[in-house]
């Protein structure tokens, strides 16, 4: 990836009232090493992140991403981020994005082993070209996430509702999906309830209603799913948050994986069964997701 910009952030407390945060930012060479070897994000994946889509220099849904960063920090017992400071850092990164699609990453790590403070930084880079998958879609397989739907409440230390840096399992699921001849995976709980994809939320149209699993601890609340539901509701199309048993997913008449950078990828096959693409709706949804959104 051709990194365009990297900025180290000296995190301040949420109650810090300064008018601008310039003196807490340090631009670094995006192509050179910048982290300490004692960094816990690299040693243990102990930290949280956000990926913000950027269209022609406009960062999309910044507030929703900052809110989720704060939520993840709370779940992980990390210091609460100062959202004004992060918003200013996002604006600086966005100014380096230029035309086309880019991605800004926000990272807040536990810091350096035995060090005094968390480490925080932000990067900007061009996004991959997802035009083809937005139009032609992805084949998915369902994969057992290995826990039942009561686990998020029973074992909060699994940090299931947080967007942590520990994505090795998510990446392994995508490799397994590819081994099975698909492009991506949908995690299901061991008691057969649909969860989310390794890097996206799921929206399915079942009996004419656009449904998505409720973000009640076991999955992330997707910023793109929230935007997509707001748009669908504006079109007078019905939406609902509810449990989706895996068998029900197999009788959906359309489904999408939605996320901040890939946007809406229609699903063309689930566990080997073909699923038709609603090309018109998918194109209109992606046009909306590509328009500037705050
Ligand atoms: N679920 C997981 C596990 C993800 O990693 C992501 C995005 O990376 C999403 C859902 C979708 O979130 P968003 O729409 O905010 O990108």
XYZ file of C-alpha atoms and ligand atoms in Angstrom:
310
model
C 0.000 0.000 0.000
C 1.280 3.470 -0.897
C 0.869 5.296 2.413
C 0.225 8.991 1.852
C 0.367 10.318 5.384
C 1.071 9.285 8.976
C 0.586 11.353 12.108
C 1.487 10.366 15.667
C -0.944 11.692 18.267
C -0.159 12.491 21.879
C -3.576 11.599 23.360
C -5.105 14.150 25.731
C -7.878 13.636 28.294
C -11.483 14.100 27.106
C -11.915 17.172 29.334
C -8.929 19.002 27.737
C -10.371 22.331 26.590
C -7.674 23.695 24.258
C -8.959 25.235 21.029
C -6.644 23.325 18.736
C -4.482 20.272 19.087
C -1.643 21.088 16.689
C 1.004 20.737 19.395
C -0.158 17.176 20.174
C 0.442 15.998 16.573
C 3.742 14.869 15.039
C 3.870 14.122 11.340
C 6.111 11.151 10.593
C 7.486 9.711 7.373
C 4.727 7.316 6.292
C 7.254 5.058 4.551
C 9.653 4.726 7.524
C 9.385 2.737 10.799
C 7.672 4.721 13.553
C 6.784 2.387 16.430
C 8.825 1.148 19.374
C 9.698 -2.562 19.456
C 7.940 -2.662 22.850
C 4.639 -1.545 21.309
C 1.762 -3.676 22.656
C -0.328 -3.262 19.516
C 2.265 -5.225 17.554
C 3.218 -7.610 20.381
C -0.305 -8.507 21.471
C -2.785 -6.829 19.162
C -3.768 -4.868 22.270
C -5.501 -1.816 20.904
C -8.421 -0.608 18.849
C -8.863 0.930 15.428
C -11.245 2.486 12.943
C -11.130 2.588 9.138
C -12.830 5.644 7.688
C -13.723 5.764 3.988
C -12.702 8.983 2.221
C -14.307 10.129 -1.046
C -12.543 12.938 -2.924
C -10.977 14.149 0.309
C -14.212 13.974 2.335
C -13.997 11.588 5.324
C -17.321 9.763 5.635
C -19.330 9.408 8.848
C -16.554 10.718 11.101
C -18.781 11.119 14.155
C -20.058 7.520 13.934
C -16.468 6.244 13.722
C -15.359 8.427 16.668
C -18.316 7.220 18.719
C -17.363 3.605 17.980
C -13.701 4.351 18.839
C -14.862 5.671 22.223
C -17.114 2.625 22.700
C -14.252 0.237 21.864
C -11.939 2.131 24.253
C -14.463 1.736 27.049
C -14.859 -2.006 26.458
C -11.062 -2.452 26.361
C -10.321 -0.279 29.441
C -8.284 2.109 27.307
C -8.238 5.833 28.166
C -11.250 7.604 26.646
C -10.214 9.376 23.429
C -10.715 13.151 23.135
C -13.046 13.184 20.134
C -12.198 16.790 19.171
C -8.502 15.888 19.021
C -9.195 12.847 16.840
C -11.575 14.820 14.619
C -8.793 17.376 14.003
C -6.349 14.560 13.193
C -8.854 13.053 10.722
C -9.187 16.434 8.996
C -5.375 16.697 8.663
C -5.190 13.201 7.171
C -8.127 13.877 4.832
C -6.297 16.916 3.450
C -3.649 14.498 2.105
C -6.104 12.135 0.409
C -6.774 13.932 -2.874
C -9.280 12.795 -5.498
C -10.759 9.292 -5.608
C -11.270 6.851 -2.759
C -8.933 6.617 0.224
C -8.901 5.142 3.680
C -7.934 6.808 6.940
C -7.054 4.524 9.843
C -7.265 5.612 13.471
C -5.297 3.457 15.894
C -5.223 3.641 19.690
C -2.968 1.071 21.326
C -2.290 0.161 24.952
C 1.160 1.712 24.379
C 4.660 0.466 25.000
C 5.239 -2.391 27.459
C 5.744 -0.742 30.899
C 5.402 2.646 29.203
C 3.420 5.514 30.681
C 0.807 6.198 28.009
C -1.167 4.757 25.118
C 0.185 5.155 21.612
C -2.062 6.742 19.019
C -1.650 7.414 15.341
C -3.536 7.969 12.131
C -2.674 7.108 8.532
C -4.047 7.871 5.086
C -3.655 5.666 2.021
C -5.424 5.106 -1.302
C -8.269 2.567 -1.094
C -8.307 -0.610 -3.172
C -10.568 -0.507 -6.227
C -13.880 -2.135 -5.218
C -15.905 -1.120 -8.307
C -16.042 -4.734 -9.520
C -17.276 -6.284 -6.241
C -19.813 -3.500 -5.743
C -21.347 -4.474 -9.092
C -20.688 -8.201 -9.439
C -20.722 -9.215 -5.787
C -19.119 -11.785 -3.531
C -19.661 -15.488 -2.826
C -19.785 -16.274 0.881
C -19.726 -19.320 3.127
C -21.071 -19.420 6.668
C -18.425 -20.286 9.267
C -18.949 -21.246 12.902
C -17.599 -18.469 15.155
C -17.105 -21.095 17.855
C -19.294 -19.624 20.593
C -23.026 -19.486 21.233
C -25.131 -16.345 21.315
C -25.057 -16.098 25.130
C -21.265 -15.684 25.219
C -21.028 -11.877 24.734
C -23.009 -11.341 27.969
C -21.301 -14.185 29.835
C -17.713 -13.387 28.865
C -17.229 -9.629 28.318
C -13.449 -10.126 28.458
C -13.699 -11.548 24.939
C -14.255 -7.879 23.913
C -16.710 -8.963 21.233
C -18.345 -5.570 20.651
C -14.999 -3.743 20.327
C -13.104 -3.119 17.095
C -9.816 -4.427 18.410
C -6.566 -4.797 16.500
C -6.707 -8.583 17.027
C -7.950 -9.480 13.532
C -5.925 -12.686 13.072
C -9.098 -14.783 13.506
C -11.011 -12.590 11.041
C -8.235 -12.926 8.459
C -8.086 -16.712 9.022
C -11.846 -16.909 8.334
C -11.397 -15.142 4.993
C -8.591 -17.576 4.068
C -10.858 -20.499 5.016
C -13.662 -19.037 2.876
C -11.233 -18.865 -0.073
C -10.135 -22.474 0.524
C -13.835 -23.382 0.226
C -14.101 -21.604 -3.136
C -15.799 -18.416 -1.858
C -14.617 -14.821 -1.497
C -15.690 -14.023 2.035
C -17.266 -15.486 5.163
C -20.269 -14.872 7.365
C -19.747 -15.871 10.980
C -22.601 -17.740 12.667
C -22.826 -18.561 16.365
C -22.571 -22.215 17.383
C -26.329 -22.147 18.121
C -26.989 -21.143 14.517
C -27.549 -17.378 14.621
C -26.036 -15.126 11.953
C -23.438 -12.637 13.265
C -21.332 -10.581 10.802
C -18.597 -10.979 8.211
C -14.920 -10.770 9.276
C -14.678 -7.175 7.988
C -18.281 -6.189 7.244
C -21.854 -6.183 8.516
C -24.577 -8.253 6.881
C -27.885 -6.930 5.587
C -30.359 -9.461 4.137
C -33.739 -8.898 2.497
C -36.094 -11.549 3.854
C -39.839 -11.440 3.080
C -39.377 -7.882 1.796
C -37.788 -6.571 5.026
C -34.116 -5.481 5.212
C -32.811 -7.199 8.330
C -29.502 -7.147 10.179
C -28.432 -8.781 13.449
C -28.832 -6.482 16.456
C -25.427 -5.234 17.701
C -26.021 -6.518 21.225
C -22.430 -7.211 22.198
C -21.446 -10.079 19.927
C -20.804 -8.008 16.806
C -19.756 -4.503 15.857
C -22.322 -1.819 15.191
C -21.447 -1.072 11.552
C -21.363 2.583 10.543
C -22.204 1.625 6.937
C -25.129 -0.546 8.049
C -26.466 2.414 10.063
C -26.165 4.676 6.998
C -27.697 2.059 4.716
C -30.678 1.606 7.058
C -31.211 5.396 7.199
C -31.193 5.488 3.374
C -33.517 2.472 3.045
C -35.942 4.065 5.497
C -35.900 7.277 3.413
C -36.954 5.121 0.445
C -39.870 3.825 2.579
C -38.351 0.359 2.641
C -38.851 -1.601 5.881
C -35.835 -2.367 8.085
C -35.451 -4.422 11.254
C -32.809 -5.522 13.757
C -33.384 -9.103 14.778
C -31.865 -12.538 15.206
C -31.445 -14.279 11.862
C -31.221 -18.073 12.141
C -28.751 -19.473 9.568
C -31.572 -21.376 7.730
C -33.402 -18.081 7.240
C -30.354 -16.522 5.619
C -30.516 -19.283 3.033
C -33.988 -18.127 1.966
C -33.103 -14.415 1.700
C -34.015 -12.976 -1.685
C -31.020 -10.601 -1.623
C -28.156 -9.852 0.780
C -25.164 -7.548 1.068
C -21.924 -7.239 3.006
C -21.525 -3.582 3.936
C -18.457 -1.768 5.266
C -16.819 1.647 5.184
C -14.357 1.198 2.334
C -15.752 -1.637 0.173
C -19.283 -0.205 0.723
C -22.164 -2.507 -0.347
C -21.060 -5.787 -1.928
C -24.066 -7.842 -3.060
C -23.897 -11.534 -2.137
C -24.183 -13.825 -5.153
C -23.856 -17.202 -3.428
C -24.302 -18.488 0.147
C -22.842 -21.922 0.946
C -22.972 -22.859 -2.754
C -26.573 -21.696 -3.364
C -26.959 -18.882 -5.902
C -28.544 -15.630 -4.802
C -29.804 -13.068 -7.338
C -28.338 -9.547 -7.241
C -30.802 -6.672 -7.032
C -28.624 -4.621 -9.382
C -30.797 -1.486 -9.347
C -31.034 -1.234 -5.569
C -27.343 -2.106 -5.104
C -26.268 0.641 -7.540
C -28.496 3.219 -5.851
C -27.288 2.207 -2.399
C -23.644 2.486 -3.465
C -24.310 5.864 -5.133
C -25.671 7.018 -1.804
C -22.734 5.555 0.146
C -20.326 7.277 -2.253
C -21.991 10.672 -1.740
C -20.563 12.937 0.987
C -21.962 11.827 4.365
C -21.329 13.368 7.785
N -17.930 -5.978 11.414
C -16.591 -6.133 11.440
C -16.018 -7.304 12.172
C -15.756 -5.210 10.789
O -14.423 -5.367 10.838
C -16.335 -4.131 10.103
C -15.497 -3.135 9.419
O -14.308 -3.221 9.352
C -17.722 -4.018 10.081
C -18.499 -4.952 10.758
C -18.390 -2.893 9.345
O -18.181 -1.680 9.985
P -18.173 -0.302 9.195
O -19.404 -0.285 8.354
O -18.203 0.720 10.247
O -16.937 -0.286 8.364
